[in-house]
Coordinates of N, CA, C and O in Angstrom, one line a residue:
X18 N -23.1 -19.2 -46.0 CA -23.0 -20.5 -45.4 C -21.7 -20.7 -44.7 O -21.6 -21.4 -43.7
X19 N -20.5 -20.0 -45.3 CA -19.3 -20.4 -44.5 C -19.3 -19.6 -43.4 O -18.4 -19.9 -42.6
X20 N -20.1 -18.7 -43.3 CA -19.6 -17.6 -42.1 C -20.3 -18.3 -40.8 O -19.9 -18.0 -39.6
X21 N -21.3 -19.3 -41.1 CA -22.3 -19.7 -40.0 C -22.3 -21.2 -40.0 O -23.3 -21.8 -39.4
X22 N -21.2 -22.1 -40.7 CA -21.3 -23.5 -40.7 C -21.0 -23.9 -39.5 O -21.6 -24.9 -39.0
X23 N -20.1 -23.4 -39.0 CA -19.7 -24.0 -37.2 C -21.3 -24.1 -36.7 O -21.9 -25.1 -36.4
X24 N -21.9 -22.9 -36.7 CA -23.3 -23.3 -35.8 C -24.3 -23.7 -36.3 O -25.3 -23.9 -35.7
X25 N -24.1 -23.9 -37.8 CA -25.0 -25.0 -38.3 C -24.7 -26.2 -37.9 O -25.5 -27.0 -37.3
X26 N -23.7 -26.4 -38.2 CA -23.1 -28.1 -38.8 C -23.4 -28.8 -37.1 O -24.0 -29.8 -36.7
X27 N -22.6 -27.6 -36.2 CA -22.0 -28.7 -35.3 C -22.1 -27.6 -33.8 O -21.2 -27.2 -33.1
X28 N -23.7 -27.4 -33.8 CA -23.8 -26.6 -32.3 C -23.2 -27.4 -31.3 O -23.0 -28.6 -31.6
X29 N -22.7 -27.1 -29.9 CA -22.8 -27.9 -28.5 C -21.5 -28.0 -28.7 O -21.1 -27.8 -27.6
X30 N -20.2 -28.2 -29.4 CA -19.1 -28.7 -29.9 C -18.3 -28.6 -28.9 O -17.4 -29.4 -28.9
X31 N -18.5 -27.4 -27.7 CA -17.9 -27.3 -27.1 C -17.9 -28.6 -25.8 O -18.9 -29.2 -25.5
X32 N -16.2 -28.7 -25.1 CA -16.3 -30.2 -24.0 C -16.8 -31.5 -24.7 O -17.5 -32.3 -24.0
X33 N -16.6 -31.6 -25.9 CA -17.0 -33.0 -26.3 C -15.9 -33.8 -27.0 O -15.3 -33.1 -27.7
X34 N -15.4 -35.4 -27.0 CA -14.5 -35.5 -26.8 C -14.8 -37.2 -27.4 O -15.6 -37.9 -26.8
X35 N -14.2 -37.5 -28.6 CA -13.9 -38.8 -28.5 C -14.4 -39.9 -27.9 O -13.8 -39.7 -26.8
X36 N -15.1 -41.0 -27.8 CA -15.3 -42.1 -27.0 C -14.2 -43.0 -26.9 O -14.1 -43.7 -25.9
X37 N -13.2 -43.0 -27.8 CA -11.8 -43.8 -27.8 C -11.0 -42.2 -27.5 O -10.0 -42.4 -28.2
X38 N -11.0 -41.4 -27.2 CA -9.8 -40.3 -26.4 C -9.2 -40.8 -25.3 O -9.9 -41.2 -24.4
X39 N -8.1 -40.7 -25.1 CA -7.0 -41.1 -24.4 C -6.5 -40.0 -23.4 O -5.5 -39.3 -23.6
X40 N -7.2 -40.1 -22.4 CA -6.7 -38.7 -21.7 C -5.4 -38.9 -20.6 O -4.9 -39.9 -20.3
X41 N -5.0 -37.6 -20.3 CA -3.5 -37.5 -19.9 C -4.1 -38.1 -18.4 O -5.3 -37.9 -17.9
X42 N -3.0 -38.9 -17.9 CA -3.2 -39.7 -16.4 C -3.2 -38.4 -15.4 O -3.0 -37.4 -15.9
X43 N -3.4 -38.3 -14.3 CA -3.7 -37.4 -13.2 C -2.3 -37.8 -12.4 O -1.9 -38.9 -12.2
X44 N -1.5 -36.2 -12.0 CA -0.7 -36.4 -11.7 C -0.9 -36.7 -10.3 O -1.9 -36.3 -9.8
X45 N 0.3 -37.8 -9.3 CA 0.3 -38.6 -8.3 C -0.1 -37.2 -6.9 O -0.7 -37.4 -5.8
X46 N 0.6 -35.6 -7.6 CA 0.7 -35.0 -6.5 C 0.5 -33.9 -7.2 O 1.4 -33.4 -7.8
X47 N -0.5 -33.3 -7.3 CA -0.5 -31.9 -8.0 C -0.1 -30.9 -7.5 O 0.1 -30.9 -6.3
X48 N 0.3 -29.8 -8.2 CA 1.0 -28.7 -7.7 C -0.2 -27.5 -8.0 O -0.3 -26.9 -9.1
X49 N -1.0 -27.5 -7.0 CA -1.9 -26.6 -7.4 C -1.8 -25.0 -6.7 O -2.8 -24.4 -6.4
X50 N -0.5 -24.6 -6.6 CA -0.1 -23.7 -5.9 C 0.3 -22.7 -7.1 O 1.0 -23.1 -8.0
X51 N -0.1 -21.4 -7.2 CA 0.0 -20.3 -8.2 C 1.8 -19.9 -8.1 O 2.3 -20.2 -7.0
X52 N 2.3 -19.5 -8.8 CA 3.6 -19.2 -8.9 C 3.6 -17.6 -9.0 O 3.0 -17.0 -10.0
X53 N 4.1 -17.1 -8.2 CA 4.0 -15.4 -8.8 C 4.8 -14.9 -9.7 O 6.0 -15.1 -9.6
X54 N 4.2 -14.2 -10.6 CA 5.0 -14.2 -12.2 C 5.2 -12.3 -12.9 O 4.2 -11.6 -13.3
X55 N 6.1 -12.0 -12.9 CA 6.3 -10.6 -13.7 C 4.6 -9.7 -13.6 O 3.6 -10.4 -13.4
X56 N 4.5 -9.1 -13.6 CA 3.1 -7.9 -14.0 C 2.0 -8.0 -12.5 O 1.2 -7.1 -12.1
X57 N 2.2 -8.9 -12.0 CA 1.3 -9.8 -11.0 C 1.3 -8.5 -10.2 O 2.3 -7.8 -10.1
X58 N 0.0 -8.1 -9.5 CA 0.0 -6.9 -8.8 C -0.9 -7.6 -7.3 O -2.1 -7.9 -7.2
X59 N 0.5 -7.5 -6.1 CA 0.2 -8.2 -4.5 C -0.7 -7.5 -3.8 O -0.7 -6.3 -4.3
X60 N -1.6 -7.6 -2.8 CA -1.7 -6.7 -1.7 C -1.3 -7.4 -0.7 O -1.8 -8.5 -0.5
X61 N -0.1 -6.9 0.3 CA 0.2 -7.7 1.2 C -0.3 -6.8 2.6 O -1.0 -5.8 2.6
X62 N 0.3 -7.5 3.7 CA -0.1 -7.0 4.5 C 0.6 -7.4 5.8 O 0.4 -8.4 6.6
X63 N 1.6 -6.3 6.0 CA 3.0 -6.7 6.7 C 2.6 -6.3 8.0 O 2.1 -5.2 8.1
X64 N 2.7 -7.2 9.3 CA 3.0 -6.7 10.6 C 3.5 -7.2 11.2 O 3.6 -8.4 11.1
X65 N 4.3 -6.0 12.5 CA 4.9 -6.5 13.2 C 4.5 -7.1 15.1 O 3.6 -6.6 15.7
X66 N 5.3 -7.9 15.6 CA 4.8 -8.7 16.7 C 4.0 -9.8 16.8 O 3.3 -10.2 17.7
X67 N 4.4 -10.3 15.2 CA 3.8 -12.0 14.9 C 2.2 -11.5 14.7 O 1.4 -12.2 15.2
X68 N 1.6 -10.2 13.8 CA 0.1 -9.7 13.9 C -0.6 -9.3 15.4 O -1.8 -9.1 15.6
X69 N 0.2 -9.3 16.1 CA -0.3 -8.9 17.6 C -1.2 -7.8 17.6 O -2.2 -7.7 18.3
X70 N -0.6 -6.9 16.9 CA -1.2 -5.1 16.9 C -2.6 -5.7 15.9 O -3.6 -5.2 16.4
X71 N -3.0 -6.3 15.0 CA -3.8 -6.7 13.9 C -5.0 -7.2 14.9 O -6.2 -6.8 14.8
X72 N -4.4 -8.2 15.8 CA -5.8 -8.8 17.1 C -6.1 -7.7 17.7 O -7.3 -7.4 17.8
X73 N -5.1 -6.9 18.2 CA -5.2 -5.8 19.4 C -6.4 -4.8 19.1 O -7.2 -4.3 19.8
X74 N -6.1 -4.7 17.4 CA -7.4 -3.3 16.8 C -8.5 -3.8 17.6 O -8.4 -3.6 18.8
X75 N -9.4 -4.4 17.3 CA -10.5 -4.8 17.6 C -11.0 -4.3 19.0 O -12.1 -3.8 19.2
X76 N -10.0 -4.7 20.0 CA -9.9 -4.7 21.7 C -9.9 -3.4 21.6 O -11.1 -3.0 21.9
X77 N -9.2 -2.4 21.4 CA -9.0 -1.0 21.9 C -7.6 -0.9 21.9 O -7.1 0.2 22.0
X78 N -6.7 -2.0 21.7 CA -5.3 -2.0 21.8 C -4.6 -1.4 20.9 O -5.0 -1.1 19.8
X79 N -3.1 -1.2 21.3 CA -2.5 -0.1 20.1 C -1.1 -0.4 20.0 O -0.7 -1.6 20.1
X80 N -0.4 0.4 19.9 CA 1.2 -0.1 19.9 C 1.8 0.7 19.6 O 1.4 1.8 19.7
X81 N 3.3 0.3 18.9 CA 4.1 1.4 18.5 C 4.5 0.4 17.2 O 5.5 0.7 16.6
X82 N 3.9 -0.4 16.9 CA 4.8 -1.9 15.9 C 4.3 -1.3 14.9 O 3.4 -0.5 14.9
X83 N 5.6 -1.9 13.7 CA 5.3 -1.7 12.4 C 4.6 -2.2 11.8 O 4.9 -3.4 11.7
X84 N 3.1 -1.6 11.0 CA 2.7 -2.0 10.5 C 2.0 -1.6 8.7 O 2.0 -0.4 8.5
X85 N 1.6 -2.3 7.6 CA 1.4 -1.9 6.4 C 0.0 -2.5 6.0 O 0.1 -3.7 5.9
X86 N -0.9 -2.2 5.8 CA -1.9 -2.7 5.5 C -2.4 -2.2 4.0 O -2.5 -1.1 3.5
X87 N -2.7 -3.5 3.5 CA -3.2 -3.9 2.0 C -2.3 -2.9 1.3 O -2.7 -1.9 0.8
X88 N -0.8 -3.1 1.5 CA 0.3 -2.5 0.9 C 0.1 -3.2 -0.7 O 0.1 -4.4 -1.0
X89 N -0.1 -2.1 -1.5 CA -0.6 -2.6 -3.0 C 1.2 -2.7 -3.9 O 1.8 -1.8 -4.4
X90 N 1.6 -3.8 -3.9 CA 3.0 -4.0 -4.8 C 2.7 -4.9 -6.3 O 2.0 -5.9 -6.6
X91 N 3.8 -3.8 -7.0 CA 3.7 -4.7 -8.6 C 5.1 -5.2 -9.0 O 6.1 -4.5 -9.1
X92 N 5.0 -6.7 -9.4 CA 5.6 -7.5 -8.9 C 6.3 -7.0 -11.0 O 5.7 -7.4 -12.0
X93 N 7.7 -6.1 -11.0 CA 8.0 -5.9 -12.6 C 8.3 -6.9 -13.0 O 8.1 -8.0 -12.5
X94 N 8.9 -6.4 -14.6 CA 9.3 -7.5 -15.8 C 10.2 -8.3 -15.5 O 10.3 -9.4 -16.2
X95 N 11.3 -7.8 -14.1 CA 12.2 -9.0 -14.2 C 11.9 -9.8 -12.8 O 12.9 -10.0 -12.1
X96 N 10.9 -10.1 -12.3 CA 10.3 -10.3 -11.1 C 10.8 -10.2 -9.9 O 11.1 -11.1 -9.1
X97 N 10.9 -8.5 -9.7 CA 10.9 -8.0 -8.8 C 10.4 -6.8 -7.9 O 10.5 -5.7 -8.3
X98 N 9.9 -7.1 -7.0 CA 9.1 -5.8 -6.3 C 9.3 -5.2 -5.3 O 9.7 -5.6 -4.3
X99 N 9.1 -3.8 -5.8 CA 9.9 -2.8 -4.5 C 9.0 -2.9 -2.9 O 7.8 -2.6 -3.2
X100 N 9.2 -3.1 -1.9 CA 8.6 -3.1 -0.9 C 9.3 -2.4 0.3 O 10.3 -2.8 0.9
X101 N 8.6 -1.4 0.7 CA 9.2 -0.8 1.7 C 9.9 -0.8 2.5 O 9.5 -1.6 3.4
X102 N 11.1 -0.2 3.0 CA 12.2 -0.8 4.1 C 13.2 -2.1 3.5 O 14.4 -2.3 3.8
X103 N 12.3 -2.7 2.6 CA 13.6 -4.1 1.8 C 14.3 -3.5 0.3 O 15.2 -4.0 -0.3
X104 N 13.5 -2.3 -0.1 CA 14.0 -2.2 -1.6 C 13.2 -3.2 -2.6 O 12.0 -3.5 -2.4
X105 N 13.9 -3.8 -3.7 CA 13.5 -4.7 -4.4 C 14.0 -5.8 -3.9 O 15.1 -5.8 -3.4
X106 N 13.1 -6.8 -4.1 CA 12.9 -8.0 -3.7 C 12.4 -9.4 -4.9 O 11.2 -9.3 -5.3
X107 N 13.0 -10.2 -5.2 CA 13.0 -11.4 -6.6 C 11.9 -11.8 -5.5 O 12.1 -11.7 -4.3
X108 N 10.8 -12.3 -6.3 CA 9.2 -12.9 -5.9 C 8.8 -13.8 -7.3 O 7.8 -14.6 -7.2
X109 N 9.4 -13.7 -8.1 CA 9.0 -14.3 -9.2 C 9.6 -15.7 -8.9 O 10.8 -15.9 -8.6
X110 N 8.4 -16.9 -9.2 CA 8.0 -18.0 -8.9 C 8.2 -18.5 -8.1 O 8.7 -19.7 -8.0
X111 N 7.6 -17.7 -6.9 CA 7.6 -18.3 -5.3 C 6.1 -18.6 -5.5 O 5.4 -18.3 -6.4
X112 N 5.7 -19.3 -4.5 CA 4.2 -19.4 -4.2 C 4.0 -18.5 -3.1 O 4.9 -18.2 -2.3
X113 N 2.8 -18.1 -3.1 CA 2.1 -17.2 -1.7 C 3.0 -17.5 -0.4 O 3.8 -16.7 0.1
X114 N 2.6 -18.7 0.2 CA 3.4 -18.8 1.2 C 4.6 -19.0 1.0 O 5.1 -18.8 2.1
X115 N 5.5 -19.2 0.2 CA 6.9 -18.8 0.1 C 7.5 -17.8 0.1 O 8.6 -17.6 0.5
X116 N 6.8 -16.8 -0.5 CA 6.9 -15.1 -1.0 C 6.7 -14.8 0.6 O 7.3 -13.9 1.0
X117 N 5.9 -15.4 1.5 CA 5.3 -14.4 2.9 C 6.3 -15.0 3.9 O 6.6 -14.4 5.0
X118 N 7.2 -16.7 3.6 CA 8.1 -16.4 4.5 C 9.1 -15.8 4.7 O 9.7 -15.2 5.6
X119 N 9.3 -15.9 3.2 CA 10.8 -15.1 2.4 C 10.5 -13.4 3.3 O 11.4 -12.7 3.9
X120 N 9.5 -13.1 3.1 CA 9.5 -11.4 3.9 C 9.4 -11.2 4.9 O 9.5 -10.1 5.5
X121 N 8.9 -12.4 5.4 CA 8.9 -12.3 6.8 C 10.8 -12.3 7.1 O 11.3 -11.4 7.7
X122 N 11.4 -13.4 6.7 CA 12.5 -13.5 7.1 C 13.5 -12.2 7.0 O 14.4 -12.0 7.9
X123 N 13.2 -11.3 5.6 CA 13.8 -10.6 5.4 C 13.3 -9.2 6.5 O 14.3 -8.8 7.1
X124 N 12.1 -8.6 6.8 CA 12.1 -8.2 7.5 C 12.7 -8.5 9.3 O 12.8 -7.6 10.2
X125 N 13.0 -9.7 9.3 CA 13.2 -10.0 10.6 C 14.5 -9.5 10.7 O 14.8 -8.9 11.7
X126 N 15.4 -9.7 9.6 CA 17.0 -8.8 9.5 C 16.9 -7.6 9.7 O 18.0 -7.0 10.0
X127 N 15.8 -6.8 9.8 CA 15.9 -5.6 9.5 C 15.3 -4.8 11.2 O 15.1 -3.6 11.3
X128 N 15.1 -5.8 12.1 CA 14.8 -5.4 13.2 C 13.2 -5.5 13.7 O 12.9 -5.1 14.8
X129 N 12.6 -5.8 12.8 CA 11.8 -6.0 12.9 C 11.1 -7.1 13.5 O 11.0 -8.2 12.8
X130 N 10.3 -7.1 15.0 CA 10.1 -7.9 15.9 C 9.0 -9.2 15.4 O 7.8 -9.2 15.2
X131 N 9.9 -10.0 15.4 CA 8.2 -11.3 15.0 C 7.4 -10.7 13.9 O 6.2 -10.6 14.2
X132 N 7.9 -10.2 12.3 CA 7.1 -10.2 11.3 C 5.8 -10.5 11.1 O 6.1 -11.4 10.3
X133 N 5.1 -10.5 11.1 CA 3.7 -11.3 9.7 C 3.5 -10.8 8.8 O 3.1 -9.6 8.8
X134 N 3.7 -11.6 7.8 CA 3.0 -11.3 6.1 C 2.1 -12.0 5.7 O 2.2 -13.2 5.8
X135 N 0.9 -11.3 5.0 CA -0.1 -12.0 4.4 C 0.1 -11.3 2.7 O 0.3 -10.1 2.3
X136 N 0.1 -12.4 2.0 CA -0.1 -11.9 0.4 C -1.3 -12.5 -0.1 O -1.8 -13.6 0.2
X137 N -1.7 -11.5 -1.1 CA -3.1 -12.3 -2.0 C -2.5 -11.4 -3.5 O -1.9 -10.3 -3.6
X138 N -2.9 -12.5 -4.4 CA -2.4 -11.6 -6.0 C -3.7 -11.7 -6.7 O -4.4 -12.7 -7.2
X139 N -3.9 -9.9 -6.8 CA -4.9 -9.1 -7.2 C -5.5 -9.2 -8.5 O -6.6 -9.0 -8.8
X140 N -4.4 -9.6 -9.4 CA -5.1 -9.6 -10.4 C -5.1 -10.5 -11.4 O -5.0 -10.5 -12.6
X141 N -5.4 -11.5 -10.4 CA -5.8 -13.2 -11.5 C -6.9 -12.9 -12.2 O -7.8 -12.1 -12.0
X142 N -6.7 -13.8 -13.3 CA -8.5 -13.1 -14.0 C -8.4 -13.9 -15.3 O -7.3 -14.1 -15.9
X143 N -9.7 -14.4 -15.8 CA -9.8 -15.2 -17.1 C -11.0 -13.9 -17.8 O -11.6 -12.8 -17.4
X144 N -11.2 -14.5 -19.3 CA -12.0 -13.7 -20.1 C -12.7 -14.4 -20.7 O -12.4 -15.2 -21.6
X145 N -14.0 -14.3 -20.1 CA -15.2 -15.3 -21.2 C -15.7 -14.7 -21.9 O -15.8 -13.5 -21.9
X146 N -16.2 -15.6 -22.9 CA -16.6 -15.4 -24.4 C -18.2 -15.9 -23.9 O -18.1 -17.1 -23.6
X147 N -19.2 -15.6 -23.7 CA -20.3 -16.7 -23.6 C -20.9 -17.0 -25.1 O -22.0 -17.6 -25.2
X148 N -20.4 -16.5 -26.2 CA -21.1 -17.0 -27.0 C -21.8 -15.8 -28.1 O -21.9 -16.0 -29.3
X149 N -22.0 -14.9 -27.6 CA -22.5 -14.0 -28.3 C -21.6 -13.0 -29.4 O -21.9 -12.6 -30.5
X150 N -20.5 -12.9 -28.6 CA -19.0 -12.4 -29.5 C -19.0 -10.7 -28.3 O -18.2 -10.3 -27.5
X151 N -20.0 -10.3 -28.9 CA -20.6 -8.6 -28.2 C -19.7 -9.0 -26.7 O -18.5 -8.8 -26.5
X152 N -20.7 -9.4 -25.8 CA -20.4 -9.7 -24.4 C -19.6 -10.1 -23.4 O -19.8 -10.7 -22.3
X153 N -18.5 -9.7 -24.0 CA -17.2 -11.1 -23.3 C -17.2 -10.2 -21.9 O -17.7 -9.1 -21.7
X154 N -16.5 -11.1 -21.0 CA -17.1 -10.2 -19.4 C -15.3 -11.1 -18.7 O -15.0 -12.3 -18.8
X155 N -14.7 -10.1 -18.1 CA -13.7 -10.2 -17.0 C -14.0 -10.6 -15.8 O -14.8 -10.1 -15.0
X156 N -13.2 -11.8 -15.6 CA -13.9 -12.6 -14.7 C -13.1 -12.3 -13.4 O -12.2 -13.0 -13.8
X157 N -12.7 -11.8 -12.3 CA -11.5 -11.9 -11.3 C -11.8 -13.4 -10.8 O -12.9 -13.9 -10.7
X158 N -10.3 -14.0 -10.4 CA -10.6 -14.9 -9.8 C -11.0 -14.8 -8.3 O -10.2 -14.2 -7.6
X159 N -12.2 -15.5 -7.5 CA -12.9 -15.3 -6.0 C -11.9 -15.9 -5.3 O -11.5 -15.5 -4.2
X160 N -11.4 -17.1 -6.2 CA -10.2 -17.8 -5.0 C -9.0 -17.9 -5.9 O -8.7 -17.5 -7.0
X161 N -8.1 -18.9 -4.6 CA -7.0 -19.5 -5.4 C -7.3 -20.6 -6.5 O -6.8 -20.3 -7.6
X162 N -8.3 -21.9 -6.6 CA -8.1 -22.6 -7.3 C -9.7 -22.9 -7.9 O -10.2 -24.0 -7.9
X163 N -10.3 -21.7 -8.4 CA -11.1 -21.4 -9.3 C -11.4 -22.3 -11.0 O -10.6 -22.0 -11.9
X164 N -12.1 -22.9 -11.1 CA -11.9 -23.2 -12.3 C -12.8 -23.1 -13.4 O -13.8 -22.4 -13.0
X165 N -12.7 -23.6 -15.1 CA -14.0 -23.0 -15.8 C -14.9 -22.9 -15.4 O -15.4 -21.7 -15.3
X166 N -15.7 -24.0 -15.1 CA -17.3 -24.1 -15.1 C -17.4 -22.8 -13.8 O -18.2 -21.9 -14.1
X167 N -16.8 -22.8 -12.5 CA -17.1 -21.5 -12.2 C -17.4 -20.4 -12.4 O -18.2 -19.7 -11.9
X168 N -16.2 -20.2 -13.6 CA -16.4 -18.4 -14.1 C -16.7 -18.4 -15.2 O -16.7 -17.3 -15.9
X169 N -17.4 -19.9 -16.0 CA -18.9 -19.7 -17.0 C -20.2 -20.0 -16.3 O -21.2 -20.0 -16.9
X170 N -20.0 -20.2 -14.7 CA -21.1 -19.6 -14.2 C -21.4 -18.4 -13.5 O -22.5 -18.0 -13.1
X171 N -20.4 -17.8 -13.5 CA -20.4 -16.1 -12.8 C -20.4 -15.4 -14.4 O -20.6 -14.2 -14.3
X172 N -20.3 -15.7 -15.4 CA -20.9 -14.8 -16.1 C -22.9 -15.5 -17.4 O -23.5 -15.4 -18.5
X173 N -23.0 -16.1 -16.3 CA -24.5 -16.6 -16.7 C -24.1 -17.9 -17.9 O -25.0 -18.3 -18.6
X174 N -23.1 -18.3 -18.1 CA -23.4 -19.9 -18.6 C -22.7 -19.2 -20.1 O -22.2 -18.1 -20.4
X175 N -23.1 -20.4 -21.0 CA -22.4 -20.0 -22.8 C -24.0 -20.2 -23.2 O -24.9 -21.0 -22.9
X176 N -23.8 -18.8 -24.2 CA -25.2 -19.6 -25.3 C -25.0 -20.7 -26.0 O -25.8 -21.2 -26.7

């Protein structure tokens, strides 16, 4: 009986909540922007001539500009990541677009004509349980602001 009272006594338990619960107020301005943090592993995607050569592929066009594509960087323990031509670089708790102007700017010291950086961080990811114990399934996150009921519906719901 004790090993199985939770799903005797009290199936569904999950999201259920007081009728007098006091929930926390919604902040006036959320900060729903990811911070990049130690282990975080980037793909960026450095070019030069403000992404000019990036439009040009398509056309037939070509260049001589520097370019890095889905340059895979891991962001270490003391949050910093080696990136080519800058060395190490502190990224730890920038947001996306702060981390892409900060390199853009730093590349632009370095001679580098009208920069662009694009970053995305590879390896966001939650772990669902649906219920069975056996089955737990690695969810990656699809976007930036992903939330539960999404990735308990990308792995088929909770028993």
């Amino acid at each position: 009986m004790l090993l199985f009272a939770c799903k005797a006594m009290n199936p569904s338990m999950m999201l259920r909540t007081p009728k007098d619960y006091q929930y926390d107020a919604f902040p006036q301005q959320p900060d729903s922007s990811y911070r990049i943090a130690p282990n975080d592993k980037l793909s960026m995607q450095i070019l030069g001539d403000g992404g000019e050569l990036f439009l040009n592929v398509g056309r037939g066009g070509g260049g001589q500009a520097m370019t890095y594509n889905n340059l895979e960087v891991l962001v270490e323990y003391n949050g910093m990541a080696k990136i080519p031509m800058l060395g190490r670089v502190p990224l730890e708790g920038l947001t996306k677009r702060e981390a892409e102007i900060y390199i853009e700017d730093l590349f632009e010291q370095t001679q580098i004509n009208r920069p662009y950086v694009t970053i995305q961080v590879t390896n966001r990811q939650v772990i669902v349980f649906p219920g069975t114990g056996s089955n737990a399934q690695v969810v990656p996150f699809a976007r930036e602001n992903m939330n539960l009921f999404e990735a308990l519906a990308q792995v088929g719901g909770i028993n």
